[in-house]
mmCIF file of C-alpha atoms and ligand atoms in Angstrom:
data_model
loop_
_atom_site.group_PDB
_atom_site.id
_atom_site.type_symbol
_atom_site.label_atom_id
_atom_site.label_comp_id
_atom_site.label_asym_id
_atom_site.label_seq_id
_atom_site.Cartn_x
_atom_site.Cartn_y
_atom_site.Cartn_z
ATOM 1 C CA MET F 1 97.094 -12.740 125.726
ATOM 2 C CA THR F 2 94.411 -14.542 123.981
ATOM 3 C CA PHE F 3 91.492 -12.710 122.581
ATOM 4 C CA ALA F 4 89.239 -14.445 125.301
ATOM 5 C CA GLU F 5 91.497 -13.097 128.070
ATOM 6 C CA LEU F 6 91.325 -9.444 126.792
ATOM 7 C CA TRP F 7 87.811 -9.795 126.114
ATOM 8 C CA ARG F 8 87.029 -10.783 129.649
ATOM 9 C CA GLU F 9 88.814 -7.731 131.187
ATOM 10 C CA LEU F 10 86.827 -5.240 129.114
ATOM 11 C CA GLU F 11 83.598 -6.959 129.421
ATOM 12 C CA PRO F 12 82.413 -5.518 132.793
ATOM 13 C CA ILE F 13 83.400 -1.973 132.057
ATOM 14 C CA GLY F 14 80.139 0.250 131.515
ATOM 15 C CA ARG F 15 77.808 -2.746 131.775
ATOM 16 C CA ASP F 16 74.356 -1.885 133.357
ATOM 17 C CA PRO F 17 73.599 -4.689 135.860
ATOM 18 C CA GLN F 18 69.952 -4.435 135.261
ATOM 19 C CA THR F 19 69.689 -4.559 131.336
ATOM 20 C CA GLY F 20 73.030 -6.353 130.661
ATOM 21 C CA GLY F 21 73.463 -3.538 128.015
ATOM 22 C CA TYR F 22 76.520 -1.191 127.694
ATOM 23 C CA ARG F 23 76.466 2.471 128.595
ATOM 24 C CA ARG F 24 79.670 3.739 127.514
ATOM 25 C CA TYR F 25 79.097 7.177 126.397
ATOM 26 C CA SER F 26 81.766 9.268 125.344
ATOM 27 C CA TRP F 27 83.791 11.495 128.010
ATOM 28 C CA THR F 28 81.935 9.760 130.861
ATOM 29 C CA PRO F 29 83.420 7.631 133.582
ATOM 30 C CA ALA F 30 82.818 4.498 131.766
ATOM 31 C CA ASP F 31 84.314 5.785 128.674
ATOM 32 C CA ALA F 32 87.558 6.809 130.768
ATOM 33 C CA ALA F 33 87.775 3.363 132.163
ATOM 34 C CA CYS F 34 87.762 1.727 128.602
ATOM 35 C CA ARG F 35 90.311 4.200 127.373
ATOM 36 C CA ALA F 36 92.375 3.776 130.424
ATOM 37 C CA TRP F 37 92.173 -0.163 129.692
ATOM 38 C CA PHE F 38 93.220 0.271 126.041
ATOM 39 C CA THR F 39 96.187 2.501 126.816
ATOM 40 C CA GLY F 40 97.364 0.102 129.364
ATOM 41 C CA GLN F 41 97.229 -2.995 127.132
ATOM 42 C CA ALA F 42 98.863 -1.030 124.335
ATOM 43 C CA THR F 43 101.553 0.209 126.709
ATOM 44 C CA LYS F 44 102.251 -3.215 127.994
ATOM 45 C CA ARG F 45 103.066 -4.274 124.446
ATOM 46 C CA GLY F 46 105.499 -1.561 124.021
ATOM 47 C CA LEU F 47 103.198 0.508 121.837
ATOM 48 C CA THR F 48 103.517 4.413 122.036
ATOM 49 C CA VAL F 49 99.791 5.757 122.851
ATOM 50 C CA GLU F 50 98.750 9.194 121.846
ATOM 51 C CA THR F 51 95.348 11.004 122.425
ATOM 52 C CA ASP F 52 94.866 13.187 119.337
ATOM 53 C CA ASN F 53 93.394 16.572 119.452
ATOM 54 C CA ASN F 54 89.989 15.223 118.778
ATOM 55 C CA GLY F 55 90.096 12.546 121.643
ATOM 56 C CA ASN F 56 90.870 9.667 119.200
ATOM 57 C CA LEU F 57 93.225 7.172 120.826
ATOM 58 C CA TRP F 58 96.338 5.917 118.541
ATOM 59 C CA ALA F 59 98.642 3.168 119.659
ATOM 60 C CA ARG F 60 101.819 2.823 117.400
ATOM 61 C CA TRP F 61 103.994 -0.414 116.674
ATOM 62 C CA GLY F 62 106.909 -0.405 114.533
ATOM 63 C CA PRO F 63 108.958 2.106 112.461
ATOM 64 C CA LYS F 64 108.102 5.874 112.716
ATOM 65 C CA THR F 65 107.670 6.097 108.934
ATOM 66 C CA ALA F 66 104.561 7.112 106.799
ATOM 67 C CA GLY F 67 102.472 4.703 105.161
ATOM 68 C CA ALA F 68 100.913 3.156 108.550
ATOM 69 C CA ILE F 69 98.539 0.303 108.316
ATOM 70 C CA ALA F 70 95.834 1.491 110.868
ATOM 71 C CA THR F 71 93.377 -0.824 112.462
ATOM 72 C CA GLY F 72 90.739 -0.389 115.243
ATOM 73 C CA SER F 73 87.178 0.769 115.943
ATOM 74 C CA HIS F 74 85.387 2.344 118.839
ATOM 75 C CA LEU F 75 84.672 1.843 122.523
ATOM 76 C CA ASP F 76 81.638 3.999 123.033
ATOM 77 C CA SER F 77 78.171 2.320 123.008
ATOM 78 C CA VAL F 78 74.634 3.205 121.976
ATOM 79 C CA PRO F 79 72.153 3.336 125.132
ATOM 80 C CA ASP F 80 72.152 -0.340 126.388
ATOM 81 C CA GLY F 81 74.177 -1.527 123.475
ATOM 82 C CA GLY F 82 75.955 -4.848 122.950
ATOM 83 C CA ALA F 83 79.325 -5.888 124.016
ATOM 84 C CA PHE F 84 80.765 -6.260 120.287
ATOM 85 C CA ASP F 85 79.730 -3.130 118.230
ATOM 86 C CA GLY F 86 83.004 -1.412 118.425
ATOM 87 C CA PRO F 87 85.017 -3.065 121.239
ATOM 88 C CA LEU F 88 85.267 -6.119 119.075
ATOM 89 C CA GLY F 89 87.595 -4.355 116.470
ATOM 90 C CA VAL F 90 89.796 -2.668 119.199
ATOM 91 C CA VAL F 91 90.132 -6.111 121.187
ATOM 92 C CA SER F 92 90.756 -7.985 118.059
ATOM 93 C CA ALA F 93 93.467 -5.438 117.020
ATOM 94 C CA LEU F 94 95.380 -6.121 120.209
ATOM 95 C CA ALA F 95 95.017 -9.925 119.990
ATOM 96 C CA ALA F 96 96.411 -9.662 116.418
ATOM 97 C CA VAL F 97 99.434 -7.766 117.473
ATOM 98 C CA ASP F 98 99.868 -10.435 120.069
ATOM 99 C CA LEU F 99 99.520 -13.207 117.471
ATOM 100 C CA LEU F 100 102.073 -11.313 115.126
ATOM 101 C CA LYS F 101 104.476 -10.914 117.908
ATOM 102 C CA GLU F 102 104.209 -14.733 118.675
ATOM 103 C CA LYS F 103 105.331 -15.283 115.189
ATOM 104 C CA THR F 104 108.158 -12.790 115.515
ATOM 105 C CA PHE F 105 106.589 -10.653 112.711
ATOM 106 C CA SER F 106 108.531 -7.319 112.726
ATOM 107 C CA PRO F 107 106.505 -4.558 110.747
ATOM 108 C CA GLU F 108 108.119 -2.801 107.909
ATOM 109 C CA ARG F 109 105.527 -0.079 108.033
ATOM 110 C CA PRO F 110 103.920 1.207 111.286
ATOM 111 C CA VAL F 111 101.014 -0.683 112.723
ATOM 112 C CA VAL F 112 98.723 1.822 114.273
ATOM 113 C CA LEU F 113 95.961 0.784 116.520
ATOM 114 C CA ALA F 114 92.876 3.184 117.032
ATOM 115 C CA ALA F 115 89.821 3.791 119.011
ATOM 116 C CA PHE F 116 87.775 6.521 117.768
ATOM 117 C CA THR F 117 85.640 8.784 119.968
ATOM 118 C CA GLU F 118 81.852 9.077 119.974
ATOM 119 C CA GLU F 119 81.168 6.729 116.897
ATOM 120 C CA GLU F 120 77.547 6.114 117.970
ATOM 121 C CA GLY F 121 76.612 9.954 118.551
ATOM 122 C CA ALA F 122 74.901 8.538 121.497
ATOM 123 C CA ARG F 123 75.786 11.369 123.798
ATOM 124 C CA PHE F 124 76.184 14.352 121.573
ATOM 125 C CA GLY F 125 74.041 13.347 118.570
ATOM 126 C CA VAL F 126 76.491 13.234 115.628
ATOM 127 C CA PRO F 127 77.954 9.571 114.903
ATOM 128 C CA CYS F 128 81.484 9.149 114.011
ATOM 129 C CA LEU F 129 82.281 12.527 115.641
ATOM 130 C CA GLY F 130 85.927 11.753 116.515
ATOM 131 C CA SER F 131 86.511 10.737 112.765
ATOM 132 C CA ARG F 132 84.462 13.339 111.497
ATOM 133 C CA LEU F 133 86.600 16.017 113.229
ATOM 134 C CA LEU F 134 89.721 14.396 112.063
ATOM 135 C CA THR F 135 88.984 14.366 108.509
ATOM 136 C CA GLY F 136 87.359 17.719 108.593
ATOM 137 C CA ALA F 137 83.796 16.566 107.964
ATOM 138 C CA VAL F 138 82.505 18.500 111.053
ATOM 139 C CA ASP F 139 83.286 22.199 111.603
ATOM 140 C CA PRO F 140 84.992 22.166 115.211
ATOM 141 C CA ASP F 141 82.859 25.328 116.074
ATOM 142 C CA VAL F 142 79.944 23.453 115.381
ATOM 143 C CA ALA F 143 81.188 20.389 117.408
ATOM 144 C CA ARG F 144 82.199 22.395 120.343
ATOM 145 C CA VAL F 145 78.250 23.427 121.128
ATOM 146 C CA LEU F 146 76.932 20.069 120.490
ATOM 147 C CA THR F 147 74.920 19.317 123.568
ATOM 148 C CA ASP F 148 73.990 16.235 125.385
ATOM 149 C CA ASP F 149 70.435 15.646 126.953
ATOM 150 C CA ALA F 150 71.486 17.260 130.293
ATOM 151 C CA GLY F 151 72.675 20.491 128.182
ATOM 152 C CA THR F 152 76.270 19.776 128.697
ATOM 153 C CA THR F 153 78.352 20.818 125.569
ATOM 154 C CA LEU F 154 80.894 18.775 123.928
ATOM 155 C CA ALA F 155 83.530 21.266 125.017
ATOM 156 C CA ASP F 156 82.585 21.172 128.646
ATOM 157 C CA ALA F 157 82.357 17.471 128.614
ATOM 158 C CA MET F 158 86.055 17.533 127.071
ATOM 159 C CA ILE F 159 87.346 19.942 129.604
ATOM 160 C CA ALA F 160 86.022 17.731 132.552
ATOM 161 C CA ALA F 161 87.771 14.918 130.845
ATOM 162 C CA GLY F 162 91.023 16.771 130.911
ATOM 163 C CA LEU F 163 91.272 17.795 127.091
ATOM 164 C CA ASP F 164 91.327 21.194 125.498
ATOM 165 C CA PRO F 165 88.331 21.509 123.020
ATOM 166 C CA GLY F 166 90.178 24.403 121.550
ATOM 167 C CA PHE F 167 92.294 22.314 119.517
ATOM 168 C CA LEU F 168 89.376 20.372 117.947
ATOM 169 C CA GLY F 169 89.900 20.080 114.138
ATOM 170 C CA PRO F 170 91.282 18.226 111.109
ATOM 171 C CA ARG F 171 94.657 16.531 111.139
ATOM 172 C CA ASP F 172 96.005 16.185 107.725
ATOM 173 C CA ASP F 173 99.440 15.262 109.004
ATOM 174 C CA LEU F 174 98.081 12.222 110.934
ATOM 175 C CA LEU F 175 96.018 11.159 107.996
ATOM 176 C CA ASP F 176 98.759 11.513 105.524
ATOM 177 C CA GLY F 177 100.833 9.141 107.596
ATOM 178 C CA ILE F 178 98.331 6.367 107.029
ATOM 179 C CA GLY F 179 98.352 4.214 104.054
ATOM 180 C CA ALA F 180 95.426 2.104 104.745
ATOM 181 C CA PHE F 181 92.655 1.467 107.474
ATOM 182 C CA VAL F 182 91.113 -1.799 108.122
ATOM 183 C CA GLU F 183 88.226 -1.978 110.684
ATOM 184 C CA LEU F 184 87.022 -5.199 112.015
ATOM 185 C CA HIS F 185 83.593 -5.136 113.286
ATOM 186 C CA VAL F 186 80.818 -7.474 114.197
ATOM 187 C CA GLU F 187 78.218 -8.118 111.642
ATOM 188 C CA GLN F 188 75.131 -6.148 112.059
ATOM 189 C CA GLY F 189 72.366 -7.971 110.254
ATOM 190 C CA ARG F 190 72.397 -11.698 109.338
ATOM 191 C CA ALA F 191 74.033 -12.294 105.932
ATOM 192 C CA LEU F 192 77.078 -14.578 106.797
ATOM 193 C CA ALA F 193 75.132 -17.197 108.909
ATOM 194 C CA PRO F 194 73.082 -18.368 106.046
ATOM 195 C CA GLN F 195 76.263 -18.586 103.883
ATOM 196 C CA GLY F 196 77.995 -20.691 106.448
ATOM 197 C CA ALA F 197 80.822 -18.078 106.491
ATOM 198 C CA ALA F 198 82.553 -16.895 109.742
ATOM 199 C CA LEU F 199 83.723 -13.540 108.116
ATOM 200 C CA GLY F 200 82.842 -11.172 105.553
ATOM 201 C CA LEU F 201 84.281 -8.043 103.697
ATOM 202 C CA ALA F 202 82.432 -4.834 103.247
ATOM 203 C CA GLU F 203 81.575 -3.656 100.000
ATOM 204 C CA GLY F 204 80.040 -0.234 100.988
ATOM 205 C CA ILE F 205 77.774 1.581 103.465
ATOM 206 C CA TRP F 206 74.226 2.854 102.652
ATOM 207 C CA PRO F 207 73.818 6.543 102.860
ATOM 208 C CA HIS F 208 72.105 7.611 106.257
ATOM 209 C CA GLY F 209 71.298 10.577 108.374
ATOM 210 C CA ARG F 210 69.570 11.738 111.420
ATOM 211 C CA TRP F 211 66.734 14.470 111.669
ATOM 212 C CA ARG F 212 65.277 16.125 114.849
ATOM 213 C CA PHE F 213 61.690 16.643 114.763
ATOM 214 C CA ASP F 214 60.356 19.386 117.493
ATOM 215 C CA PHE F 215 56.575 19.146 117.935
ATOM 216 C CA THR F 216 55.485 21.967 120.348
ATOM 217 C CA GLY F 217 52.069 22.322 121.757
ATOM 218 C CA ARG F 218 50.731 23.479 124.937
ATOM 219 C CA ALA F 219 50.892 21.633 128.365
ATOM 220 C CA ASP F 220 47.529 21.211 129.992
ATOM 221 C CA HIS F 221 45.509 19.017 132.470
ATOM 222 C CA ALA F 222 44.967 15.573 131.482
ATOM 223 C CA GLY F 223 41.686 15.434 133.124
ATOM 224 C CA THR F 224 40.314 18.752 132.720
ATOM 225 C CA ALA F 225 41.163 20.060 129.419
ATOM 226 C CA ARG F 226 38.468 19.000 126.728
ATOM 227 C CA LEU F 227 39.668 17.053 123.702
ATOM 228 C CA ALA F 228 38.617 19.668 121.663
ATOM 229 C CA ASP F 229 40.672 22.341 123.194
ATOM 230 C CA ARG F 230 44.026 20.442 123.415
ATOM 231 C CA ARG F 231 47.037 21.171 121.562
ATOM 232 C CA ASP F 232 48.910 17.953 122.025
ATOM 233 C CA PRO F 233 51.927 17.278 120.414
ATOM 234 C CA MET F 234 51.981 13.517 121.159
ATOM 235 C CA LEU F 235 49.162 12.950 118.554
ATOM 236 C CA PRO F 236 51.166 14.325 115.292
ATOM 237 C CA TYR F 237 54.313 12.661 116.731
ATOM 238 C CA ALA F 238 52.581 9.314 116.865
ATOM 239 C CA ALA F 239 50.999 9.358 113.600
ATOM 240 C CA THR F 240 54.448 10.642 112.026
ATOM 241 C CA ALA F 241 56.040 7.480 113.498
ATOM 242 C CA LEU F 242 53.482 5.388 111.718
ATOM 243 C CA ALA F 243 53.771 7.575 108.544
ATOM 244 C CA ALA F 244 57.812 6.893 108.635
ATOM 245 C CA ARG F 245 57.162 3.141 108.657
ATOM 246 C CA GLN F 246 54.858 3.448 105.682
ATOM 247 C CA ALA F 247 57.328 5.875 103.751
ATOM 248 C CA ALA F 248 60.257 3.617 104.507
ATOM 249 C CA ALA F 249 58.128 0.564 103.260
ATOM 250 C CA ASP F 250 56.976 2.461 100.076
ATOM 251 C CA HIS F 251 60.719 3.703 99.086
ATOM 252 C CA GLY F 252 62.593 0.385 99.953
ATOM 253 C CA ALA F 253 64.277 2.412 102.978
ATOM 254 C CA VAL F 254 64.391 1.988 106.697
ATOM 255 C CA ALA F 255 63.166 4.816 109.004
ATOM 256 C CA THR F 256 63.446 4.802 112.740
ATOM 257 C CA PHE F 257 62.225 7.128 115.463
ATOM 258 C CA GLY F 258 64.429 5.814 118.346
ATOM 259 C CA LYS F 259 64.796 8.520 120.588
ATOM 260 C CA LEU F 260 62.075 10.743 122.094
ATOM 261 C CA ILE F 261 62.043 13.431 124.752
ATOM 262 C CA VAL F 262 58.483 14.220 125.962
ATOM 263 C CA GLU F 263 58.276 17.504 128.182
ATOM 264 C CA PRO F 264 57.308 17.781 130.770
ATOM 265 C CA ASN F 265 56.823 14.014 130.742
ATOM 266 C CA GLY F 266 54.090 13.805 133.404
ATOM 267 C CA THR F 267 51.315 10.966 133.327
ATOM 268 C CA ASN F 268 48.524 13.530 134.106
ATOM 269 C CA ALA F 269 49.635 16.383 131.806
ATOM 270 C CA VAL F 270 49.088 16.915 128.068
ATOM 271 C CA PRO F 271 52.705 17.281 127.120
ATOM 272 C CA SER F 272 54.087 20.693 125.979
ATOM 273 C CA ALA F 273 56.594 19.331 123.593
ATOM 274 C CA VAL F 274 57.779 16.035 121.931
ATOM 275 C CA ARG F 275 61.194 15.986 120.483
ATOM 276 C CA ALA F 276 61.777 13.048 118.090
ATOM 277 C CA TRP F 277 64.885 11.792 116.421
ATOM 278 C CA LEU F 278 64.651 10.122 112.837
ATOM 279 C CA ASP F 279 67.232 7.837 111.545
ATOM 280 C CA ALA F 280 66.683 6.973 107.771
ATOM 281 C CA ARG F 281 68.975 4.982 105.665
ATOM 282 C CA ALA F 282 68.465 3.388 101.981
ATOM 283 C CA PRO F 283 70.776 2.029 99.223
ATOM 284 C CA ASP F 284 71.012 5.396 97.585
ATOM 285 C CA GLU F 285 70.996 8.952 98.493
ATOM 286 C CA ALA F 286 67.989 9.889 96.358
ATOM 287 C CA THR F 287 66.022 7.297 98.065
ATOM 288 C CA VAL F 288 66.967 8.548 101.538
ATOM 289 C CA ALA F 289 65.899 12.046 100.486
ATOM 290 C CA ASP F 290 62.538 11.013 99.003
ATOM 291 C CA THR F 291 61.744 9.022 102.011
ATOM 292 C CA VAL F 292 62.656 11.956 104.526
ATOM 293 C CA THR F 293 60.749 14.256 102.460
ATOM 294 C CA ALA F 294 57.538 11.975 102.475
ATOM 295 C CA ILE F 295 58.047 11.727 106.270
ATOM 296 C CA ARG F 296 58.396 15.350 106.706
ATOM 297 C CA ALA F 297 55.480 16.291 104.569
ATOM 298 C CA ALA F 298 53.304 13.881 106.483
ATOM 299 C CA ALA F 299 54.539 15.435 109.937
ATOM 300 C CA GLU F 300 53.888 18.832 108.627
ATOM 301 C CA GLY F 301 50.395 18.004 107.644
ATOM 302 C CA LEU F 302 49.722 16.191 110.971
ATOM 303 C CA ALA F 303 51.079 18.977 112.838
ATOM 304 C CA GLU F 304 48.813 21.439 111.249
ATOM 305 C CA ASP F 305 45.756 19.354 111.943
ATOM 306 C CA HIS F 306 46.506 19.213 115.652
ATOM 307 C CA GLY F 307 47.567 22.918 115.949
ATOM 308 C CA ILE F 308 51.184 22.077 116.701
ATOM 309 C CA THR F 309 54.349 23.847 115.546
ATOM 310 C CA LEU F 310 56.865 21.757 114.100
ATOM 311 C CA SER F 311 60.439 22.265 113.196
ATOM 312 C CA VAL F 312 62.535 19.746 111.481
ATOM 313 C CA ARG F 313 66.597 19.779 111.405
ATOM 314 C CA GLN F 314 69.027 17.523 109.901
ATOM 315 C CA GLU F 315 71.584 16.838 112.499
ATOM 316 C CA SER F 316 73.930 14.688 110.428
ATOM 317 C CA PHE F 317 74.270 12.910 106.975
ATOM 318 C CA THR F 318 76.578 10.331 105.582
ATOM 319 C CA PRO F 319 76.674 9.837 101.933
ATOM 320 C CA LEU F 320 77.053 6.366 100.180
ATOM 321 C CA VAL F 321 80.347 4.676 101.032
ATOM 322 C CA ARG F 322 82.078 2.289 98.533
ATOM 323 C CA PHE F 323 85.375 0.839 100.001
ATOM 324 C CA ASP F 324 88.502 0.809 98.166
ATOM 325 C CA GLN F 325 88.336 -2.051 95.437
ATOM 326 C CA ALA F 326 91.930 -2.607 95.255
ATOM 327 C CA LEU F 327 92.567 -2.878 99.047
ATOM 328 C CA ARG F 328 89.668 -5.014 99.378
ATOM 329 C CA ASP F 329 91.153 -7.359 96.461
ATOM 330 C CA ARG F 330 94.312 -7.415 98.348
ATOM 331 C CA ILE F 331 92.715 -8.187 101.586
ATOM 332 C CA ALA F 332 90.747 -11.045 99.882
ATOM 333 C CA ALA F 333 93.888 -12.335 98.425
ATOM 334 C CA ALA F 334 95.626 -12.545 101.639
ATOM 335 C CA LEU F 335 92.661 -14.208 103.479
ATOM 336 C CA ALA F 336 92.519 -16.573 100.559
ATOM 337 C CA ALA F 337 96.133 -17.488 101.088
ATOM 338 C CA ALA F 338 95.445 -18.107 104.781
ATOM 339 C CA GLY F 339 92.562 -20.333 103.790
ATOM 340 C CA ILE F 340 89.914 -17.737 104.725
ATOM 341 C CA GLU F 341 86.866 -17.179 102.697
ATOM 342 C CA ALA F 342 84.934 -13.824 103.189
ATOM 343 C CA PRO F 343 81.985 -13.044 101.187
ATOM 344 C CA VAL F 344 81.594 -9.348 100.293
ATOM 345 C CA LEU F 345 78.580 -7.542 101.791
ATOM 346 C CA PRO F 346 76.946 -4.231 101.944
ATOM 347 C CA THR F 347 75.923 -2.750 105.191
ATOM 348 C CA ALA F 348 73.245 -0.241 106.387
ATOM 349 C CA ALA F 349 75.215 0.364 109.603
ATOM 350 C CA GLY F 350 77.547 3.539 109.919
ATOM 351 C CA HIS F 351 81.324 3.151 110.914
ATOM 352 C CA ASP F 352 84.378 5.250 111.295
ATOM 353 C CA ALA F 353 85.668 3.620 108.390
ATOM 354 C CA GLY F 354 83.045 5.120 106.411
ATOM 355 C CA ILE F 355 84.430 8.444 107.280
ATOM 356 C CA LEU F 356 88.125 7.637 106.814
ATOM 357 C CA ALA F 357 87.223 6.212 103.303
ATOM 358 C CA THR F 358 86.923 9.688 102.040
ATOM 359 C CA ARG F 359 90.531 10.241 102.694
ATOM 360 C CA ILE F 360 92.457 6.976 102.631
ATOM 361 C CA PRO F 361 92.046 3.372 101.134
ATOM 362 C CA THR F 362 89.669 1.541 103.780
ATOM 363 C CA ALA F 363 88.452 -1.675 104.246
ATOM 364 C CA MET F 364 86.154 -3.624 106.656
ATOM 365 C CA LEU F 365 86.073 -7.191 107.956
ATOM 366 C CA PHE F 366 82.872 -8.440 109.540
ATOM 367 C CA VAL F 367 82.551 -11.190 112.162
ATOM 368 C CA ARG F 368 79.562 -13.446 111.894
ATOM 369 C CA ASN F 369 76.452 -12.335 114.139
ATOM 370 C CA PRO F 370 74.382 -15.523 114.363
ATOM 371 C CA THR F 371 71.123 -13.682 115.222
ATOM 372 C CA GLY F 372 72.147 -10.489 113.388
ATOM 373 C CA VAL F 373 70.729 -8.451 116.216
ATOM 374 C CA SER F 374 72.806 -5.387 117.316
ATOM 375 C CA HIS F 375 72.398 -2.190 118.974
ATOM 376 C CA SER F 376 70.960 -4.465 121.765
ATOM 377 C CA PRO F 377 72.316 -6.388 124.815
ATOM 378 C CA ALA F 378 71.401 -9.553 122.921
ATOM 379 C CA GLU F 379 74.118 -8.836 120.193
ATOM 380 C CA HIS F 380 76.360 -11.770 120.088
ATOM 381 C CA ALA F 381 79.472 -13.296 118.281
ATOM 382 C CA ASP F 382 80.673 -16.783 118.949
ATOM 383 C CA LEU F 383 84.277 -16.952 120.468
ATOM 384 C CA ALA F 384 85.312 -19.284 117.806
ATOM 385 C CA ASP F 385 84.256 -16.599 115.196
ATOM 386 C CA CYS F 386 85.970 -13.877 117.204
ATOM 387 C CA GLU F 387 89.200 -15.847 117.117
ATOM 388 C CA ALA F 388 88.857 -16.480 113.516
ATOM 389 C CA GLY F 389 88.495 -12.552 113.121
ATOM 390 C CA VAL F 390 91.735 -12.112 114.932
ATOM 391 C CA ARG F 391 93.665 -14.570 112.856
ATOM 392 C CA ALA F 392 92.277 -12.823 109.656
ATOM 393 C CA LEU F 393 93.091 -9.489 110.970
ATOM 394 C CA ALA F 394 96.710 -10.578 111.834
ATOM 395 C CA ALA F 395 97.004 -11.989 108.149
ATOM 396 C CA VAL F 396 95.884 -8.887 106.672
ATOM 397 C CA LEU F 397 98.152 -6.596 108.996
ATOM 398 C CA GLU F 398 101.029 -9.064 108.006
ATOM 399 C CA ASP F 399 100.390 -8.836 104.415
ATOM 400 C CA LEU F 400 99.857 -4.954 104.469
ATOM 401 C CA ALA F 401 102.687 -4.080 107.010
ATOM 402 C CA GLY F 402 105.132 -6.590 106.076
HETATM 403 C C1 GLV I 501 76.258 2.890 114.048
HETATM 404 O O1 GLV I 501 76.276 1.616 114.344
HETATM 405 C C2 GLV I 501 75.046 3.074 113.358
HETATM 406 O O2 GLV I 501 75.023 2.571 112.177
HETATM 407 O O3 GLV I 501 74.207 4.010 113.710
HETATM 408 MN MN1 MN I 502 76.870 1.054 116.393
HETATM 409 MN MN1 MN I 503 80.123 0.316 115.613
#
């Protein structure tokens, strides 16, 4: 099948008709439909599909030896995410297998197509949860009790989806069988368009993390409670959001409060609590730490001024990632031999590739995003660039697995 044919099949799954954005949260019916689609496509191609103990999907092509070349990405989305972030890498992997089969290429090493669970952390809060569990970067006991906003634990969500959370945990045997991982992903940001390049190669990933800020005050009547008597957690939160913007600008970082839960969330009530999630990223770990320290200090001062209790907790952190230089050089050479130029770029976006890079040689291919917009229904990549991505991925797999 062509890339376009595959893309059209997956495109409607989990798309919200109002916003046009995707809500493919892990272990929901939309996620199950994406998984079923992937499994069906891989099976049709004669690949053997397996769901590992952490819910990641693996489809195998070729011999059953070690030194597999793995490729893929994720199928889950952020709230109202774009179509490309994640699925582009999975669909391109299937399309690349088709291209290679058309050429009657027969892999000497296994080619493994992967779809990782909960990459975005949109439901359970920890990004790259499937790959973190796989590598041992998250304790399974901690993972099992992660909860979504409705209070459902990961363990219960997995049970409802027919998986046993008792088996969560690292899989050295699986990782030991993989010689290299190459993730193709839509570019997030706009570095390729000005260079006139359809494709790029990742140099590394900025360190980044998530922190939860709980501002707790006292609910009261929006009409009758005197301003002087209120303990309104919205006020220190609002000032903290502005302080985060300033701290990011001061430090050369980025900091975002993108998720908020207000309790009880009534128009005519002073809130009792504001729970806010901070995402902070910077080129180096010290800068992330300094930025978060400044935001936290501002929040603590503001909370005190308003008679509010504040607690701050780190929910995840990903250190600086530098992708394997030798693998990148080899991929660049394979692409050059196929007439493809791919500039090397850093990124501030997180990826399963960044987690796997702690264990195996890993690389990333980016497909041009003409506007740079991502984590939005407006995210886009041109069909011609996606097709160029498939050809590039096929050339890379042919070189690495041939
Ligand atoms: C995932 O896309 C992230 O960077 O948060
Ligand atoms: Mn994403
Ligand atoms: Mn992604």
